[in-house]
Every structure is written in structure tokens, then in C-alpha cells.
PDB file of C-alpha atoms in Angstrom:
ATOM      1  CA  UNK A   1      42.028   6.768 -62.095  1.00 60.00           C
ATOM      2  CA  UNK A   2      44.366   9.200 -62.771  1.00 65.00           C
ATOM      3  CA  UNK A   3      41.412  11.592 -62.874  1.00 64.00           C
ATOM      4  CA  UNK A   4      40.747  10.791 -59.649  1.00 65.00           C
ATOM      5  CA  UNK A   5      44.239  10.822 -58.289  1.00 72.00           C
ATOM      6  CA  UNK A   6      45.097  14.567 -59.310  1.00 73.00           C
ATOM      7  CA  UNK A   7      41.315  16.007 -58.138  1.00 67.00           C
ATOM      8  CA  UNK A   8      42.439  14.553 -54.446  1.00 70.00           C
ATOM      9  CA  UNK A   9      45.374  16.011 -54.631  1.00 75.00           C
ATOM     10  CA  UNK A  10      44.331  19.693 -55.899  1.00 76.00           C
ATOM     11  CA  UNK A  11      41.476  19.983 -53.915  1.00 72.00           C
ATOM     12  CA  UNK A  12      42.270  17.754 -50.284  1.00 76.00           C
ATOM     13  CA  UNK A  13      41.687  20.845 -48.712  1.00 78.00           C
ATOM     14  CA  UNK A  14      37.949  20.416 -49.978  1.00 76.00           C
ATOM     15  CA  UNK A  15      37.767  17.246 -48.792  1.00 77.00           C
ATOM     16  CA  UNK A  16      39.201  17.771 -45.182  1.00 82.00           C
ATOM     17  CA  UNK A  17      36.874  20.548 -44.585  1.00 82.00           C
ATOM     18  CA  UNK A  18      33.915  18.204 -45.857  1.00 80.00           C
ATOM     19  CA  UNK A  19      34.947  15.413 -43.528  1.00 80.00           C
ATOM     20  CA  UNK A  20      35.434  17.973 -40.518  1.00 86.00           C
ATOM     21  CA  UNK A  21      31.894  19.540 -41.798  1.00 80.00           C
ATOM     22  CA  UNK A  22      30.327  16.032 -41.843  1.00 75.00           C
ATOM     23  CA  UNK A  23      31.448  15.340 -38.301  1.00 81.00           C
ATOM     24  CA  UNK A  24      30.502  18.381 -36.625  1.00 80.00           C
ATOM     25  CA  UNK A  25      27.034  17.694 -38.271  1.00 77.00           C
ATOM     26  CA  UNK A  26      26.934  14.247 -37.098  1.00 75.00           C
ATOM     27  CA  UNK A  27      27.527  15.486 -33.504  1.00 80.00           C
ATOM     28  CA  UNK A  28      25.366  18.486 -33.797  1.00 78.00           C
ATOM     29  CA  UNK A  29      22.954  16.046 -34.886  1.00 76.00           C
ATOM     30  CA  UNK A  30      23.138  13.590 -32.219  1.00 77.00           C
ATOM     31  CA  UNK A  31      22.966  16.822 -29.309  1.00 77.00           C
ATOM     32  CA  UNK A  32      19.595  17.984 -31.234  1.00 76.00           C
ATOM     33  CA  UNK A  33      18.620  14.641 -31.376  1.00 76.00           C
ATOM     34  CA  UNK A  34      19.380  14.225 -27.729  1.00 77.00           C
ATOM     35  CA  UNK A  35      17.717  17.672 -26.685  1.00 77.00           C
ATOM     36  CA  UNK A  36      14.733  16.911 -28.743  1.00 77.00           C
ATOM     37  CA  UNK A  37      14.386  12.905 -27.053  1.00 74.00           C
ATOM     38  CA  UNK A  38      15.153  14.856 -23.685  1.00 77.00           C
ATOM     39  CA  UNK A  39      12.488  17.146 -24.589  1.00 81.00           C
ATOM     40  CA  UNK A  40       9.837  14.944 -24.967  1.00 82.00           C
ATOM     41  CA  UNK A  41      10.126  12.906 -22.233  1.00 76.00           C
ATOM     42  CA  UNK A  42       9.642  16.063 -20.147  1.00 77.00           C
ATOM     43  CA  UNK A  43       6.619  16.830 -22.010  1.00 83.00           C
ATOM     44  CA  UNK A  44       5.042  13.505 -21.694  1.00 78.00           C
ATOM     45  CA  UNK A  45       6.181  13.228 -17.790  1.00 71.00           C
ATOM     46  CA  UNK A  46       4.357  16.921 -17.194  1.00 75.00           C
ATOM     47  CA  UNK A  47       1.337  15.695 -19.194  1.00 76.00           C
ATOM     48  CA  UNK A  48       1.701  12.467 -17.449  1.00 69.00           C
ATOM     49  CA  UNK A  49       1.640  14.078 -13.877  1.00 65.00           C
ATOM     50  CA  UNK A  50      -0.678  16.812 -15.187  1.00 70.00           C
ATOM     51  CA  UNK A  51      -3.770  13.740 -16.272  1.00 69.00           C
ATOM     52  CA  UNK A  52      -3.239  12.326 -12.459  1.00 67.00           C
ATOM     53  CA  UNK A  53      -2.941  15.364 -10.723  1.00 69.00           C
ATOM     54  CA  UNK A  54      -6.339  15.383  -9.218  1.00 73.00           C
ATOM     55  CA  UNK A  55      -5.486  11.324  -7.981  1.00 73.00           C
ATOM     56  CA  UNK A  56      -2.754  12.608  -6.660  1.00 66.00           C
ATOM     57  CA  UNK A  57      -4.150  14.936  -4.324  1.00 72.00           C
ATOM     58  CA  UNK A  58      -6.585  12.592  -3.743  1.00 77.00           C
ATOM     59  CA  UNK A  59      -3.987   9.990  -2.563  1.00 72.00           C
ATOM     60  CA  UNK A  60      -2.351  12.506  -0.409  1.00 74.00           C
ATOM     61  CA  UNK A  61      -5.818  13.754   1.660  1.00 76.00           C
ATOM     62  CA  UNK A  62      -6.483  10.135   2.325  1.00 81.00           C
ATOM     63  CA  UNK A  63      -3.180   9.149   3.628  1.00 78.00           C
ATOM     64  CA  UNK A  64      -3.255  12.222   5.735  1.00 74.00           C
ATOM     65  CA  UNK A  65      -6.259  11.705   7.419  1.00 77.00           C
ATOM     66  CA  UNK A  66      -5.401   7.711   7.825  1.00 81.00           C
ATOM     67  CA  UNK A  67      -2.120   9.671   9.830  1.00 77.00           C
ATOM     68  CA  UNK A  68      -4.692  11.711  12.135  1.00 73.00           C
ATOM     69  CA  UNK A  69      -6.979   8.943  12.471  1.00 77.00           C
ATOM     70  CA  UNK A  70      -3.944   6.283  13.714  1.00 79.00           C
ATOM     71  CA  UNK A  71      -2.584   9.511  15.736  1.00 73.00           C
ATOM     72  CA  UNK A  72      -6.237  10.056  17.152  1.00 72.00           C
ATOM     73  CA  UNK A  73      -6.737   6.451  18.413  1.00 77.00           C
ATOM     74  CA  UNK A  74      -3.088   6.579  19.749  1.00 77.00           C
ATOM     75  CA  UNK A  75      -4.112   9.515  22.097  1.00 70.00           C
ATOM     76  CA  UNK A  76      -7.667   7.517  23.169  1.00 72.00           C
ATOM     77  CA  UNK A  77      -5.669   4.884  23.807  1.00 76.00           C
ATOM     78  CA  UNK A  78      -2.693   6.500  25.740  1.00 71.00           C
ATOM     79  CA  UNK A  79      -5.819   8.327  27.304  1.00 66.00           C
ATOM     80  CA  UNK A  80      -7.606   5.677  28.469  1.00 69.00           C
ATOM     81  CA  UNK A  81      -4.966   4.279  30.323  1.00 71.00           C
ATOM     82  CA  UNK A  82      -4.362   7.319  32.027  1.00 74.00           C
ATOM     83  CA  UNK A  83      -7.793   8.683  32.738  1.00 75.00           C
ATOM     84  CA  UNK A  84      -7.880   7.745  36.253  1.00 77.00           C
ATOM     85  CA  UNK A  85      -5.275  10.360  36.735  1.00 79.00           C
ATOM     86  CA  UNK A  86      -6.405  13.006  34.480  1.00 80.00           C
ATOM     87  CA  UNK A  87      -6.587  16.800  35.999  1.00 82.00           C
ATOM     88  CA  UNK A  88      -9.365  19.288  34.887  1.00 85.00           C
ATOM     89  CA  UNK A  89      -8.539  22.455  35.096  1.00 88.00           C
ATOM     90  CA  UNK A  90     -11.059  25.597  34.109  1.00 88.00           C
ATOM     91  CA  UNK A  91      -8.733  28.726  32.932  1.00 89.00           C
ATOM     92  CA  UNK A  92      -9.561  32.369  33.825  1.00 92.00           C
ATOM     93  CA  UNK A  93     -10.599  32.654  29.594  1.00 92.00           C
ATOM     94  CA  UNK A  94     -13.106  30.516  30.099  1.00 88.00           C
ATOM     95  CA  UNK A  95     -11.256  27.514  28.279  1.00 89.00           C
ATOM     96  CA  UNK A  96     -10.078  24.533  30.137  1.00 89.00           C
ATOM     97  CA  UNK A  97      -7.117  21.916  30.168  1.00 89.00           C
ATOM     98  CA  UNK A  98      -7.450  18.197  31.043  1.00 86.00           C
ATOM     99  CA  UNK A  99      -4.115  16.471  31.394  1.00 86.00           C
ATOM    100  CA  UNK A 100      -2.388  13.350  31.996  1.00 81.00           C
ATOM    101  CA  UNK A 101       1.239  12.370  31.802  1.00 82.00           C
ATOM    102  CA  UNK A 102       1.341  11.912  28.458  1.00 80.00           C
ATOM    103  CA  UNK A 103      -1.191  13.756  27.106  1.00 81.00           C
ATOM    104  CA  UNK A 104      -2.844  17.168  27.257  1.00 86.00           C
ATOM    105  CA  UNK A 105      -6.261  18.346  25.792  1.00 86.00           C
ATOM    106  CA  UNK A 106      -7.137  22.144  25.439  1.00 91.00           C
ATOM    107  CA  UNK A 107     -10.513  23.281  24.672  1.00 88.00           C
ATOM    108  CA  UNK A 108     -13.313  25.868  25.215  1.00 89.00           C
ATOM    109  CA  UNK A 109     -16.760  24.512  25.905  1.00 85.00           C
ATOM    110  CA  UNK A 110     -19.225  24.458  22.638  1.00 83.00           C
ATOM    111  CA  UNK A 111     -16.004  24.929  20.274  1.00 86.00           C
ATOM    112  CA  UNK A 112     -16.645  21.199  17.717  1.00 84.00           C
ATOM    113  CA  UNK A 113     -12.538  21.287  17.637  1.00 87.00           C
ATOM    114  CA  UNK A 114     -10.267  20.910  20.427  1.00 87.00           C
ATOM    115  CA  UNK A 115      -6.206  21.311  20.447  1.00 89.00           C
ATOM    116  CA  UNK A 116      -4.253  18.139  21.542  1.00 83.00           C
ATOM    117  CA  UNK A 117      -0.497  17.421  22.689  1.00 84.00           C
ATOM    118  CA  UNK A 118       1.305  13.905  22.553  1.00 76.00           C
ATOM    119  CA  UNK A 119       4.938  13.106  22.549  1.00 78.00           C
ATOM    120  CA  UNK A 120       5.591  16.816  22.209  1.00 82.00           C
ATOM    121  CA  UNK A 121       3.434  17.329  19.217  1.00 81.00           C
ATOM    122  CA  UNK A 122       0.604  19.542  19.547  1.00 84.00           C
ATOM    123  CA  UNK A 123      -2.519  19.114  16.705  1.00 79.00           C
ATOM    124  CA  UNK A 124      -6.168  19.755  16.199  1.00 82.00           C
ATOM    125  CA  UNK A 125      -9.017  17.584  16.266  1.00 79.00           C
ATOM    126  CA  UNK A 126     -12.846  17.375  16.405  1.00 81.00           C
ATOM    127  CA  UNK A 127     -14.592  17.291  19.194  1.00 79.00           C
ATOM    128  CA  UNK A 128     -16.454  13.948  18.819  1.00 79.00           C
ATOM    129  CA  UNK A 129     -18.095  11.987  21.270  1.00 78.00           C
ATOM    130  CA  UNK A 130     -14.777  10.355  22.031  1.00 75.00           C
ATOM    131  CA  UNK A 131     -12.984  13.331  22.880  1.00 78.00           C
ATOM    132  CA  UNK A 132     -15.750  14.322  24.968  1.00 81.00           C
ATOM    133  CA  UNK A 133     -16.221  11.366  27.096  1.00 79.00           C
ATOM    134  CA  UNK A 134     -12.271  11.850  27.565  1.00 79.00           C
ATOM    135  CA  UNK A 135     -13.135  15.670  28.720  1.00 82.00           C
ATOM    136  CA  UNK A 136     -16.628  14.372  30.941  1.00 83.00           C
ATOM    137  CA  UNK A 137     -14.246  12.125  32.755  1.00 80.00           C
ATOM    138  CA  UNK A 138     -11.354  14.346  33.729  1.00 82.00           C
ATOM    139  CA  UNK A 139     -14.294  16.834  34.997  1.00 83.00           C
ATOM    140  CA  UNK A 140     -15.882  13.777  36.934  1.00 83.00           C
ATOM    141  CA  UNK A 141     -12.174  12.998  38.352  1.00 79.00           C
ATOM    142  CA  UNK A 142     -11.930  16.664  39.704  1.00 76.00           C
ATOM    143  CA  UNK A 143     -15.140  17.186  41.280  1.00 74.00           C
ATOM    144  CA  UNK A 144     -17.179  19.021  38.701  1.00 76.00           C
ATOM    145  CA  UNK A 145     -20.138  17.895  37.049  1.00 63.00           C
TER     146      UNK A 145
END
């Protein structure tokens, strides 16, 4: 014991600088621990995203044309009500307008898309057979046909 006794006190200095080693590992151990977990979760998240990627885009295309299709029959049906009243109006270019009060549809003849505005938002669509009854009857309404 007495052994034991005297190394501690000749060589305390050792063992401070051990302990203070020792805890500066354990922490250094726990960041690279930390860095390495953080790491790897960012790896698995990109090869995560990277094995869907394709659904994802997928996903995306289909909700965007559910948006045009819901924004299309919103127009026909704000349309509808309001064809009675629609104008037709054939523009020097050669292009023509057909509006109502809440709607307005620009087009040239023989183009398959045709621009639309409702509620301020202006988009394009094709000319389907919809769209072109819509345009028929505004030229009906002002004479032409």
C-alpha cells in the first residue's frame, strides 16, 4: 500500500493529465460518434430519396394535371353559365377573344392549344371538343357562323 501511496504522490501529475486525456477522448469520441450517426442518416435519406425519385416525379405530374383538370372543369362550368352572354371578337392578327364576365378565352383558329383567364389567372389548355363548343357558341352569339 505504501507502494501505492508514494507512486500517487510522485507522479499525480501523470495521473491528472491521464484523467483530463481520458475525458477529452471520451468527448471527442462521442462528437465522432455523433458526426459519423449524423452522417449516415444523410446517406441513407439521399439514397432513400434517390430509389423514389422517379415516384416522386411521378406523384407530382399527376397531381398537377388533377389541378388543371379541376381548374379546366371550373372554367366549363363558370362558362356554361355565362355563355349566353359571351362576346366573340376576331382581332386584326387573325386570332380571336371570346369573353364573359368571368372568363376570357384567347385563341387562333387551327392552333390544338388555346390561352385561358379565370379569377385573374391566365393558363394554357388544349383545344378539345369542349373548349371548342365553348368558342362555336360565342361565334353563334355574335352573328358569325
Amino acid at each position: 500500500m505504501d507502494f501505492l501511496m508514494e507512486f500517487i504522490q510522485d507522479r499525480w501529475f501523470v495521473i491528472v493529465g491521464a484523467v483530463i486525456v481520458l475525458f477529452l477522448v471520451i468527448k471527442l469520441v462521442k462528437t465522432v460518434v455523433k458526426w459519423v450517426l449524423i452522417i449516415a442518416l444523410l446517406a441513407a435519406l439521399y439514397y432513400y430519396g434517390a430509389s423514389y425519385k422517379d415516384q416522386l416525379l411521378e406523384l407530382g405530374a399527376t397531381v398537377g394535371a388533377q389541378a388543371a383538370a379541376e381548374v379546366k372543369n371550373q372554367v366549363v362550368k363558370a362558362f356554361s353559365d355565362e355563355i349566353k352572354e359571351a362576346t366573340y371578337k376576331q382581332n386584326p392578327d387573325g386570332s380571336f377573344t371570346v369573353m364573359t364576365k368571368s372568363v376570357r378565352l384567347d385563341g387562333k383558329p387551327g392552333e390544338s392549344d388555346i390561352k385561358v383567364t379565370f379569377m385573374n389567372n391566365s393558363f394554357t389548355v388544349k383545344m378539345d371538343d369542349v373548349m371548342k363548343a365553348l368558342v362555336d357558341q360565342a361565334k353563334k352569339n355574335a352573328g358569325i357562323q
